[in-house]
mmCIF file of C-alpha atoms and ligand atoms in Angstrom:
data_model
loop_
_atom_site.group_PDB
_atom_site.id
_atom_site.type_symbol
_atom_site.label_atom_id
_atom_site.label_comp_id
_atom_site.label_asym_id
_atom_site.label_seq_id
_atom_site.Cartn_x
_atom_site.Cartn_y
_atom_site.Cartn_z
ATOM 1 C CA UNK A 10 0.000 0.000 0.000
ATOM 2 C CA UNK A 11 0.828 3.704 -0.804
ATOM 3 C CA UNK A 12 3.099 5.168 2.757
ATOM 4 C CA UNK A 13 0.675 8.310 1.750
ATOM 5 C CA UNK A 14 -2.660 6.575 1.929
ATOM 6 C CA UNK A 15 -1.623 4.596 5.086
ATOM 7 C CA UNK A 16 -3.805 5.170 7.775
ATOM 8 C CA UNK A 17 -2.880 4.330 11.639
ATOM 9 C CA UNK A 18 -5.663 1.709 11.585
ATOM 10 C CA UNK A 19 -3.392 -0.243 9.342
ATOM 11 C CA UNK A 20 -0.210 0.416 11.662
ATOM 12 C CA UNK A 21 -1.594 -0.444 14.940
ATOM 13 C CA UNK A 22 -0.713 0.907 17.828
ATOM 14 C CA UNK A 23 2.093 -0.941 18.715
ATOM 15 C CA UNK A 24 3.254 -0.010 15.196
ATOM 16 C CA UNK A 25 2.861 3.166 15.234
ATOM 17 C CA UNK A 26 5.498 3.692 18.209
ATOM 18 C CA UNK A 27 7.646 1.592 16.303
ATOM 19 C CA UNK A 28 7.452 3.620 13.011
ATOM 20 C CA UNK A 29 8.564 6.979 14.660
ATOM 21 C CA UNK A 30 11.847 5.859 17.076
ATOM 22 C CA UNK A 31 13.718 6.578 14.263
ATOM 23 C CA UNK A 32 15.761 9.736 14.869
ATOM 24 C CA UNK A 33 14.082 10.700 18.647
ATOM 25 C CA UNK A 34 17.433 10.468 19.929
ATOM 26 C CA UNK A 35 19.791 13.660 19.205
ATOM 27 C CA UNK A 36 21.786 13.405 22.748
ATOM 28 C CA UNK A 37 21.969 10.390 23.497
ATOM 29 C CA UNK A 38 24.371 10.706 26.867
ATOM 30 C CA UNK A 39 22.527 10.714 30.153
ATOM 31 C CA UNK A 40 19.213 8.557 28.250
ATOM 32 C CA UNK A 41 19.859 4.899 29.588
ATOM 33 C CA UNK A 42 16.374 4.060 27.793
ATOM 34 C CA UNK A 43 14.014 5.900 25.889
ATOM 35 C CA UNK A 44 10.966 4.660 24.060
ATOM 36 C CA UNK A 45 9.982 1.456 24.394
ATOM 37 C CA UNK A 46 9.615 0.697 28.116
ATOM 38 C CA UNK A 47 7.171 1.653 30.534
ATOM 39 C CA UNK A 48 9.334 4.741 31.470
ATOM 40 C CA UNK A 49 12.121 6.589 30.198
ATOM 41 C CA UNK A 50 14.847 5.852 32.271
ATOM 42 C CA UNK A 51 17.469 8.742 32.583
ATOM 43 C CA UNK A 52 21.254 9.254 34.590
ATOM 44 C CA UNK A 53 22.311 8.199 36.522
ATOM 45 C CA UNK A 54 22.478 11.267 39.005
ATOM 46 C CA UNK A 55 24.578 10.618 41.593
ATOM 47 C CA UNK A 56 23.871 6.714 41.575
ATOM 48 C CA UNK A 57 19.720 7.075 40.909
ATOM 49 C CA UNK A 58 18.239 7.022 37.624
ATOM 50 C CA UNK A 59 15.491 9.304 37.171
ATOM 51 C CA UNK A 60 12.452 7.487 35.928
ATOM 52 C CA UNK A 61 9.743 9.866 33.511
ATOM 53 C CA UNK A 62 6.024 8.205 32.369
ATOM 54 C CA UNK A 63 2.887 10.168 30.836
ATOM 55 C CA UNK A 64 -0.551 8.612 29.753
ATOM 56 C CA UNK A 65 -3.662 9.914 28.099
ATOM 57 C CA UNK A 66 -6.753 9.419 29.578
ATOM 58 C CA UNK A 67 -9.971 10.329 26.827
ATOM 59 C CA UNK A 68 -13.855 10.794 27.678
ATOM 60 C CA UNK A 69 -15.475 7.537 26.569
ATOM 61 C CA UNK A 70 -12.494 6.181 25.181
ATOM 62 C CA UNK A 71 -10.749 5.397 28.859
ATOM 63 C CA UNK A 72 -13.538 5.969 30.970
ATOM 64 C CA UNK A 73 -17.251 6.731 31.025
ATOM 65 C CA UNK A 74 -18.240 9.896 33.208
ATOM 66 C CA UNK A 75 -21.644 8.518 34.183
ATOM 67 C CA UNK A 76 -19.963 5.246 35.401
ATOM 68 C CA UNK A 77 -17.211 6.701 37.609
ATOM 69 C CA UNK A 78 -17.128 9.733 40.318
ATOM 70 C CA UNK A 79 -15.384 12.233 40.010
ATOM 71 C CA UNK A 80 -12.854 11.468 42.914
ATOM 72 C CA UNK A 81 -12.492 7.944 41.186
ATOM 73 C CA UNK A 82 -11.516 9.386 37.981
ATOM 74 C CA UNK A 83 -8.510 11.270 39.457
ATOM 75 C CA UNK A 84 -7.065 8.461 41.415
ATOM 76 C CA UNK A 85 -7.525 6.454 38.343
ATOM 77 C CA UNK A 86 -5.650 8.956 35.852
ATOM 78 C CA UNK A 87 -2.802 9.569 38.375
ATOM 79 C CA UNK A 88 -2.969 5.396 39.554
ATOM 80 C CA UNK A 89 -2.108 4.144 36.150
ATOM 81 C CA UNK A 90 0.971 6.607 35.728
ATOM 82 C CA UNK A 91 2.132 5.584 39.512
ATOM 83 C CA UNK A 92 1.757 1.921 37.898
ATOM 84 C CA UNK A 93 4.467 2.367 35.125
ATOM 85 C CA UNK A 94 7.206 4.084 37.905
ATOM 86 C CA UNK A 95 6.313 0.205 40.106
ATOM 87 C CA UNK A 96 6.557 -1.469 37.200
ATOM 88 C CA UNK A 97 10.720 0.041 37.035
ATOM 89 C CA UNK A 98 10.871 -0.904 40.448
ATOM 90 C CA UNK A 99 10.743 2.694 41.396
ATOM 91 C CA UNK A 100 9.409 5.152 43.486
ATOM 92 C CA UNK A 101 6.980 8.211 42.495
ATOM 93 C CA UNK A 102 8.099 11.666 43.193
ATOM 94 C CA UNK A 103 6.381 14.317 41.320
ATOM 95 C CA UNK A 104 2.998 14.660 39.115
ATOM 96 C CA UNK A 105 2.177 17.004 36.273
ATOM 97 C CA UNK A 106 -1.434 17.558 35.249
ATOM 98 C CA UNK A 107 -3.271 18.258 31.906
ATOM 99 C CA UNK A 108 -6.656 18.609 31.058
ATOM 100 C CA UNK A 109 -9.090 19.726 28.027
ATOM 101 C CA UNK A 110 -12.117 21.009 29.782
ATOM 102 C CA UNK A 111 -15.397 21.153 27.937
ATOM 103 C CA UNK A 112 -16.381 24.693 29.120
ATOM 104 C CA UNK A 113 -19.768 23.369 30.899
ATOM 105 C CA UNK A 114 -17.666 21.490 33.174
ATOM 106 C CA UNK A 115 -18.887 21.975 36.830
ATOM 107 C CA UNK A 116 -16.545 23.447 39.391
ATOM 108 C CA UNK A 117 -17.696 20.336 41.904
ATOM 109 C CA UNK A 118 -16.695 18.030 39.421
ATOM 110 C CA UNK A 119 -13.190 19.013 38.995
ATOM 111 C CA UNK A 120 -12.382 19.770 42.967
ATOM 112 C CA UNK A 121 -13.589 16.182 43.180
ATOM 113 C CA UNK A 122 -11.043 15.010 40.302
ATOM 114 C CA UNK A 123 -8.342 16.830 42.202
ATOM 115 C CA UNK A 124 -9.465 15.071 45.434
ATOM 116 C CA UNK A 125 -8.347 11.756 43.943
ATOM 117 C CA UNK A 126 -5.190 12.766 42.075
ATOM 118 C CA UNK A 127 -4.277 14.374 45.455
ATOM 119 C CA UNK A 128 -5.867 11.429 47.799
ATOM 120 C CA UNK A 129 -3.121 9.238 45.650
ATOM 121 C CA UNK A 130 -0.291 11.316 45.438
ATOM 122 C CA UNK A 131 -0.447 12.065 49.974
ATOM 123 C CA UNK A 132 -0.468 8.229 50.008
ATOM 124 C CA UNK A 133 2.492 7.630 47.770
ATOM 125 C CA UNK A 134 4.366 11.050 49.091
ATOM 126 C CA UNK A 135 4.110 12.058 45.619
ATOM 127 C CA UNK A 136 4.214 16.087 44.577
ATOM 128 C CA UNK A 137 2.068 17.765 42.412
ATOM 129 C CA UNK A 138 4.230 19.988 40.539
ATOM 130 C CA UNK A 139 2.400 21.459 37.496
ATOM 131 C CA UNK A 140 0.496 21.072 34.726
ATOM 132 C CA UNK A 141 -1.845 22.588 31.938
ATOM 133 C CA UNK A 142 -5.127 23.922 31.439
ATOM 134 C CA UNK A 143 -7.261 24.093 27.775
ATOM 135 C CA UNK A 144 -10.837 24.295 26.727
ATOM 136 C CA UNK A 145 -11.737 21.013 24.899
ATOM 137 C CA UNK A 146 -14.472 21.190 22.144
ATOM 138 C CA UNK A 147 -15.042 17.374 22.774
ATOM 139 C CA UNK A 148 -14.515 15.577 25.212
ATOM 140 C CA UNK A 149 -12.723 15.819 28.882
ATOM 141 C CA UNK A 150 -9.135 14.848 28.494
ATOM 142 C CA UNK A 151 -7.065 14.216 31.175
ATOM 143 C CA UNK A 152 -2.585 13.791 30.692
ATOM 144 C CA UNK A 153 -0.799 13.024 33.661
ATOM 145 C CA UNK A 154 3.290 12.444 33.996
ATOM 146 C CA UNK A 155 5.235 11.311 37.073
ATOM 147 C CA UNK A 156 8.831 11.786 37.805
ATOM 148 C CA UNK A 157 10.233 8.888 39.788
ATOM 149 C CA UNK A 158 13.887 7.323 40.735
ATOM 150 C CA UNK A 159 15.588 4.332 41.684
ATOM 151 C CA UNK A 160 19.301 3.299 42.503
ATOM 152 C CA UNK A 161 20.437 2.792 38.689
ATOM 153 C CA UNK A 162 21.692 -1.037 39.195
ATOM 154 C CA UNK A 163 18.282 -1.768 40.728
ATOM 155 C CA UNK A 164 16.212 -0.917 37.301
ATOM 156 C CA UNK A 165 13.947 -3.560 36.051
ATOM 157 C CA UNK A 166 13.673 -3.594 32.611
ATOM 158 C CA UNK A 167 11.190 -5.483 30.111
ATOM 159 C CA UNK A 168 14.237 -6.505 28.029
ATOM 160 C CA UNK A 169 15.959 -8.333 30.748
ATOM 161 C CA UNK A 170 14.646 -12.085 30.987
ATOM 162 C CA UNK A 171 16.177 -14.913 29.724
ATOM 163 C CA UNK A 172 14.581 -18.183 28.748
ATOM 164 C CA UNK A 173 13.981 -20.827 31.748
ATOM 165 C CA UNK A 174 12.949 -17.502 34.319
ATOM 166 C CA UNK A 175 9.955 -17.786 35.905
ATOM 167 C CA UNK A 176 6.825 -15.872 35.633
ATOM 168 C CA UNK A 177 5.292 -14.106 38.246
ATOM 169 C CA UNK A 178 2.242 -11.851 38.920
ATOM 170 C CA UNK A 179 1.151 -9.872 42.127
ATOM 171 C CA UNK A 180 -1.977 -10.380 43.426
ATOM 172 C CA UNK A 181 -4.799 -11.412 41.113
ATOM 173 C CA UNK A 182 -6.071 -10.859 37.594
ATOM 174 C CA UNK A 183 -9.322 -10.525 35.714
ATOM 175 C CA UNK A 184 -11.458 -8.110 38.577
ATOM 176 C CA UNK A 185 -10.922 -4.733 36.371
ATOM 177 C CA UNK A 186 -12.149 -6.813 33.237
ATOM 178 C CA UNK A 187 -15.079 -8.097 35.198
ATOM 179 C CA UNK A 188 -15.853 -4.964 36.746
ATOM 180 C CA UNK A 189 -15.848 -3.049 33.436
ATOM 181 C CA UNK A 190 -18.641 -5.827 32.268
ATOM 182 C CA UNK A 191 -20.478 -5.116 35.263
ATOM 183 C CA UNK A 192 -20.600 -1.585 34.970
ATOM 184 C CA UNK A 193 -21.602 -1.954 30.866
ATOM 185 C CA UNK A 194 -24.243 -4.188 31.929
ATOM 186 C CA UNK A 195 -22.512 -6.838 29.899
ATOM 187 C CA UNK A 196 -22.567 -8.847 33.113
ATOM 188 C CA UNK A 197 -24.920 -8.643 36.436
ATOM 189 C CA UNK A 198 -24.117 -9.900 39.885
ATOM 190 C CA UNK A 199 -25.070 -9.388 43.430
ATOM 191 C CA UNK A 200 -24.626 -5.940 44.695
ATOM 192 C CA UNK A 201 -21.356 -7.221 47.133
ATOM 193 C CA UNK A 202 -19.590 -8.698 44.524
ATOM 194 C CA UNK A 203 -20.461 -5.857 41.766
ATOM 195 C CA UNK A 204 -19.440 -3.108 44.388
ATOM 196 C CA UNK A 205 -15.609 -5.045 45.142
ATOM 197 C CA UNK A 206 -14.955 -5.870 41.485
ATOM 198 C CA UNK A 207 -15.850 -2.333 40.046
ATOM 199 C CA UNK A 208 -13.437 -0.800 42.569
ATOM 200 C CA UNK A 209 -10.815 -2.771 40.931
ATOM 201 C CA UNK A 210 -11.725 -1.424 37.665
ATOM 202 C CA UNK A 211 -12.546 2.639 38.524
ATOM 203 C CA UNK A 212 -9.939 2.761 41.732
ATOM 204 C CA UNK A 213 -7.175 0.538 40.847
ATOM 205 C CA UNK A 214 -4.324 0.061 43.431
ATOM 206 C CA UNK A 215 -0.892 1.096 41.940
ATOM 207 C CA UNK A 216 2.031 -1.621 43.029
ATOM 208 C CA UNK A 217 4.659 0.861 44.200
ATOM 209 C CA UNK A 218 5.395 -1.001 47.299
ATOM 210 C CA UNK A 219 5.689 -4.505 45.831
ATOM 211 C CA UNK A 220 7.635 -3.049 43.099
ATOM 212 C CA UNK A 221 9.824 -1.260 45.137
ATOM 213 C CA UNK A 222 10.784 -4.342 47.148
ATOM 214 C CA UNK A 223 10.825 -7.034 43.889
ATOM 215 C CA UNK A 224 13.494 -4.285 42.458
ATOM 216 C CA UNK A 225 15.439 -3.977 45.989
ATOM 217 C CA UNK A 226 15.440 -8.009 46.231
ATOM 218 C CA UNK A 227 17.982 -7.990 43.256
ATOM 219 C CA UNK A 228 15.721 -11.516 42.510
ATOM 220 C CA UNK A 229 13.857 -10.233 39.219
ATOM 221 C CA UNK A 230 15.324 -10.184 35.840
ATOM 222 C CA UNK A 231 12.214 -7.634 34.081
ATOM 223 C CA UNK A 232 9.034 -6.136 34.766
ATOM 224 C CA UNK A 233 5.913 -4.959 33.400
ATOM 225 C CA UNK A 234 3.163 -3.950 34.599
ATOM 226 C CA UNK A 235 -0.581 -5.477 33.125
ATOM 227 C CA UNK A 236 -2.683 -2.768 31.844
ATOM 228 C CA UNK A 237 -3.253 -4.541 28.121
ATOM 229 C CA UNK A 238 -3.826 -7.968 29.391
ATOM 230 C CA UNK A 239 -1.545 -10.852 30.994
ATOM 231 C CA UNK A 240 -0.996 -12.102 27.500
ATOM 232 C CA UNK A 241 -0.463 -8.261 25.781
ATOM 233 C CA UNK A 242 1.851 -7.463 28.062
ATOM 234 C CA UNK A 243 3.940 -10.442 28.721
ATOM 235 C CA UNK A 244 4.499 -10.616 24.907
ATOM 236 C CA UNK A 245 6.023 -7.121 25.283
ATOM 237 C CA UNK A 246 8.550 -9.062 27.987
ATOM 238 C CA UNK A 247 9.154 -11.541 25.180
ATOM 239 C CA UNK A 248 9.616 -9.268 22.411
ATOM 240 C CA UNK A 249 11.678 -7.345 24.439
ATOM 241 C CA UNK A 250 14.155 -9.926 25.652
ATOM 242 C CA UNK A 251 14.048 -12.042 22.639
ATOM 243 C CA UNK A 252 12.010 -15.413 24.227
ATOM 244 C CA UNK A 253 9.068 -16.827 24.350
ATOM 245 C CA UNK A 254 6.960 -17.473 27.122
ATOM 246 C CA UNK A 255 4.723 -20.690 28.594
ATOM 247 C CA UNK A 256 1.822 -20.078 30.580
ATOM 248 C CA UNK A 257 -0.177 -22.310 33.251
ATOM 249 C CA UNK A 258 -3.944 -21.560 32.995
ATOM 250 C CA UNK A 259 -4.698 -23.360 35.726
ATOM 251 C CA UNK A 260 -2.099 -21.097 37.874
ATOM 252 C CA UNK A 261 -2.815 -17.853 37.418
ATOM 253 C CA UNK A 262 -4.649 -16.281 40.540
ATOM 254 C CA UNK A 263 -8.237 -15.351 40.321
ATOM 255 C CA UNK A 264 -9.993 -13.552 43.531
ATOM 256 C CA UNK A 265 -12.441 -14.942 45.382
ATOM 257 C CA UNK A 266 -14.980 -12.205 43.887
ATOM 258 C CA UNK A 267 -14.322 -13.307 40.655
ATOM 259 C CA UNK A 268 -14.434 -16.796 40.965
ATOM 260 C CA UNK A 269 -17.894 -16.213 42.498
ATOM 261 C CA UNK A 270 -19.437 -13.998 39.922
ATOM 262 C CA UNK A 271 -18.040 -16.676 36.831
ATOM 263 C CA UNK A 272 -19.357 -19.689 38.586
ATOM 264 C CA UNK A 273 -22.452 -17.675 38.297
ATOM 265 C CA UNK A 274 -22.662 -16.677 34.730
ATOM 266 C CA UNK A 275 -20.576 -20.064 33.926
ATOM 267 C CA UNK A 276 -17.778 -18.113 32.611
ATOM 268 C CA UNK A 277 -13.800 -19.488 32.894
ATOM 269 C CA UNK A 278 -12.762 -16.397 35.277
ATOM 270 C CA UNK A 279 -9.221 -17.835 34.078
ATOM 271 C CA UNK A 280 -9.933 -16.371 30.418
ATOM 272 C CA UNK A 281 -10.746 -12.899 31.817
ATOM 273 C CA UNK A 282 -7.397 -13.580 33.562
ATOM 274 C CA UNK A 283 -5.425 -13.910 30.265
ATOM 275 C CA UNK A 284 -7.022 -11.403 28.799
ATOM 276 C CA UNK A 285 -8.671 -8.552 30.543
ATOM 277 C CA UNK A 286 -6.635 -5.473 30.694
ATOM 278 C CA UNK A 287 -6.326 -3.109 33.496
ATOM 279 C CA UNK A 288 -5.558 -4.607 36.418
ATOM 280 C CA UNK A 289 -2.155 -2.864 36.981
ATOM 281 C CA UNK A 290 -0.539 -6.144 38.600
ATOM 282 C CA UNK A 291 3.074 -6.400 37.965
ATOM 283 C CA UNK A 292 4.323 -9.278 36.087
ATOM 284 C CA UNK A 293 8.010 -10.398 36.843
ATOM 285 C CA UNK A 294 10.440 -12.605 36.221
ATOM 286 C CA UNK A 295 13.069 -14.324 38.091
ATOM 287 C CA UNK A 296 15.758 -16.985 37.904
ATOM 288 C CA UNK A 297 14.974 -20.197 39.062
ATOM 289 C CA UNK A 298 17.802 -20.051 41.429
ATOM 290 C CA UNK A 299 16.605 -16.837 42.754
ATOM 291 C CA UNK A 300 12.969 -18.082 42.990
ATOM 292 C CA UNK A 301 13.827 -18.943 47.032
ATOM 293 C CA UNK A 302 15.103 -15.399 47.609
ATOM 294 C CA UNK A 303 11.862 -13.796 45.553
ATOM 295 C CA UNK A 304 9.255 -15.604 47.083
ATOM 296 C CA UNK A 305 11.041 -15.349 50.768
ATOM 297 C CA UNK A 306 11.258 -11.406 50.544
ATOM 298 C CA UNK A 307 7.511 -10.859 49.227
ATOM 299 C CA UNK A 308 6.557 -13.599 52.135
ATOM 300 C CA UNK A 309 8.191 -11.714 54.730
ATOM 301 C CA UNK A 310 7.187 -8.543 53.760
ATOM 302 C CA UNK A 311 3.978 -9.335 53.152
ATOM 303 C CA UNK A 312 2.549 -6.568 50.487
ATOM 304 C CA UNK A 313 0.831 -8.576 48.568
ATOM 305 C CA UNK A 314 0.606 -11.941 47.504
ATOM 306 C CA UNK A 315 2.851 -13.307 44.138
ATOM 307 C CA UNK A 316 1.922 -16.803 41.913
ATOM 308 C CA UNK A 317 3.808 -18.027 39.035
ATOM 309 C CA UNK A 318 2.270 -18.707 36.543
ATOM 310 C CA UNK A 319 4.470 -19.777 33.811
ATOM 311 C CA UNK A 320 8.136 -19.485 32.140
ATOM 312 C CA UNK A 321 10.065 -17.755 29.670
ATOM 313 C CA UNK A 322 11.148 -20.113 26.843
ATOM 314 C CA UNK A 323 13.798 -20.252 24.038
ATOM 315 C CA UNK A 324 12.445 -19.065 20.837
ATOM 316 C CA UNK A 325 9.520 -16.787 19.963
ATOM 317 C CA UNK A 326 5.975 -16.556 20.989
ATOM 318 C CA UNK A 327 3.559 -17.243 24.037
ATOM 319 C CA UNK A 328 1.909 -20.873 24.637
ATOM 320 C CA UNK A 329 -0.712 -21.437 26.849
ATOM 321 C CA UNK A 330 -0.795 -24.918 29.038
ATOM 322 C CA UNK A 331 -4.699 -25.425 29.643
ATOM 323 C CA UNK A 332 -5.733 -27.779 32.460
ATOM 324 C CA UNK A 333 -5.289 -30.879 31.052
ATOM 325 C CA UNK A 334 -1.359 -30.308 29.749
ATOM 326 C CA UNK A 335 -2.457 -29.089 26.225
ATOM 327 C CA UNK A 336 -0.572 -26.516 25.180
ATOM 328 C CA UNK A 337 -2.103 -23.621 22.344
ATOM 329 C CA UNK A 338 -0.152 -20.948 20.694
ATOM 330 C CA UNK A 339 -1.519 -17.778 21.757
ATOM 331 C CA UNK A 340 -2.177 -15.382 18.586
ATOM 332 C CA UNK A 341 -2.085 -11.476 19.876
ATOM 333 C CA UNK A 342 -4.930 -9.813 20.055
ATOM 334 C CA UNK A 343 -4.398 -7.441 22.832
ATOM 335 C CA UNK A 344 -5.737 -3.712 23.558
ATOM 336 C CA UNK A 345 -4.924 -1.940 20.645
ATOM 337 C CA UNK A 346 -6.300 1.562 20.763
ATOM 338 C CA UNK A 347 -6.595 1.219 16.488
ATOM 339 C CA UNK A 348 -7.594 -2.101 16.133
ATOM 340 C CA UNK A 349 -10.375 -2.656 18.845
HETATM 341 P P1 ADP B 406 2.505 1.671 28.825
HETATM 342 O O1 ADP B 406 1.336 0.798 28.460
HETATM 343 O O2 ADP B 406 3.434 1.031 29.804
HETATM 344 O O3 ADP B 406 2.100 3.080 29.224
HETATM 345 P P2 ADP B 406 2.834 2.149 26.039
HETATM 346 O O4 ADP B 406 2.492 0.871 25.357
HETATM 347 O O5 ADP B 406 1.783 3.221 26.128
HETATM 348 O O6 ADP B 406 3.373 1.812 27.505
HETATM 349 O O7 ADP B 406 4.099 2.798 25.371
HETATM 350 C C1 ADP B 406 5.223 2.024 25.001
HETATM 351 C C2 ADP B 406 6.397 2.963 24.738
HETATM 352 O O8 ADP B 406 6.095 3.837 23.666
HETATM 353 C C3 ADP B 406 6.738 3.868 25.921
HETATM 354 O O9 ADP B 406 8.146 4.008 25.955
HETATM 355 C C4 ADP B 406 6.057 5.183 25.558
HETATM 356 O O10 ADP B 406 6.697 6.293 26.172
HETATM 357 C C5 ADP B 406 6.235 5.203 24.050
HETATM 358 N N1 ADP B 406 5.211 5.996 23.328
HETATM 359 C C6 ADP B 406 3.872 5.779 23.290
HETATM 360 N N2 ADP B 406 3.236 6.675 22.509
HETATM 361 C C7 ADP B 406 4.203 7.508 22.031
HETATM 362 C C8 ADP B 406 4.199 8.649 21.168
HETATM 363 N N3 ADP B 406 3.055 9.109 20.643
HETATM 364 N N4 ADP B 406 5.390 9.248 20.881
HETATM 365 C C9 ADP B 406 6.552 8.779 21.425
HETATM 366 N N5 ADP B 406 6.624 7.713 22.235
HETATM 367 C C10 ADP B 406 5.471 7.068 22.549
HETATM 368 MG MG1 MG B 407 3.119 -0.034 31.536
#
């Protein structure tokens, strides 16, 4: 096809980012990574690499304003930065803010979005440094980018596993998935179990702690966290590092809530597991003669629970192991803002 009539539907996403990394770099010295991560790493300063991450948040594209308050929305658009600086193994020290506005905006609304930008920045000892203000003829739009650090030989990278680590995820997968159904009216469930699941999906916890320690444990060999999908984003580890990845369906940790609510509407919670986005989990990997240290440091510390659930594998591509040994080629179709 004609480069001229190319549209970005037919690059993808994913795609896209690779077509323009040509040429970003003109000073290279003092960038230790730059696009392709889930921050820019930068330094090292005095023995601590600066980390730098910014996403885009868009009015019924990442959320839905009659679905989510106010105070929700702002702890969501600063949690999901705070989850790329865990995801380096870092922590968060400064926010910047930018929104698009439609002008009929009420004044409630945005003290409440501020609420829960600052609610999650106090916890995390995070700053709020600065920002940007527009009108927006469409929609509200909402850019947020956090300044973190971390000792520079304590980065965890996605590029850094080798085949025959181990896979590991914190806590559990498949609630933000569930909870977006829920709130679409794709699914229904008792009021208890709608409630907990949504949370996960409008008020995610970011895993600054847990990535803070599985950096400090010198265990882990790279990092990601999962806001495409288990499967989206552990191919970015494999892509990354050059192997290929096995996965245990019958391993990967699904919460009680969920488990619940699929038994109910006979659904495999395990799929939503592989494949719902948004749950902001880190996935790791580590050594397998490290896995004593790893899984004795997140023990003792107790954080937040970690499963394996699979291991990196010479060659390319991601297999899944289903319950009764049989393994399937995975074929990507994660979150692609063009192609879904
Ligand atoms: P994450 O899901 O962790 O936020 P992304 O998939 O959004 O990561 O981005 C992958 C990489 O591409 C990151 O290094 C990000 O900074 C970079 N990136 C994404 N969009 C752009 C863009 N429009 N221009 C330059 N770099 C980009
Ligand atoms: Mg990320």
């Amino acid at each position: 096809m004609d480069r001229e009539q190319k549209t970005i539907e037919d690059l993808g996403e994913f795609g896209f980012i690779r077509s323009i990394m040509k040429g970003c770099l003109h000073s290279p010295e003092g960038v230790i990574q730059g696009i392709g991560d889930d921050c820019a790493v930068l330094g090292p300063h005095n023995g601590k690499a600066l980390l730098f991450t910014t996403d885009l948040l868009i009015e019924d594209r990442h959320f839905l304003l009659a679905k989510t308050s106010p105070f929700e929305l702002g702890w969501k658009a600063i949690a999901v930065n705070l989850s790329d600086i865990a995801a380096m193994g870092g922590r968060a020290n400064h926010a910047f803010v930018s929104l698009a506005i439609p002008s009929r905006t009420g004044v409630a609304f945005l003290n409440g979005l501020y609420d829960g930008m600052k609610d999650l920045c106090h916890r995390f000892g995070a700053n709020l440094l600065g920002g940007d203000t527009s009108s927006s003829p469409g929609g509200l739009f909402i850019n947020v980018a956090v300044m973190g650090e971390i000792a520079v030989e304590a980065v965890l990278y996605r590029k850094g596993a080798s085949p025959g680590d181990l896979i590991y995820v914190t806590g559990s997968l498949g609630g933000s998935a569930a909870g977006l159904k829920l709130l679409k009216g794709v699914l229904s469930g008792p009021e208890e179990l709608r409630k907990s699941l949504v949370a996960l999906h409008n008020r995610p916890e970011p895993r600054l702690l847990a990535g803070r320690l599985i950096a400090e444990s010198r265990a882990a060999s790279a990092m990601i966290d999962v806001s495409d999908g288990l499967l989206a984003d552990l191919n970015h580890i494999c892509e990354a590092s050059h192997a290929g990845a096995r996965i245990f369906m019958e391993q990967l940790p699904v919460s009680r809530e969920l488990a619940f609510l699929c038994r109910d509407q006979k659904m495999d919670p395990r799929e939503l597991a592989l494949h719902g986005g948004e749950d902001y989990e880190l996935l790791f990997t580590v050594p397998r003669e490290k896995r004593q240290i790893i899984e004795g440091v997140m023990e003792e510390k107790g954080v937040c629970p970690i499963t394996r659930v699979g291991e990196m594998t010479k060659g390319k591509g991601i297999r899944v192991v289903n319950k009764d040994g049989v393994e399937e080629e995975w074929v990507s179709e994660g979150f692609d803002h063009f192609r879904s």
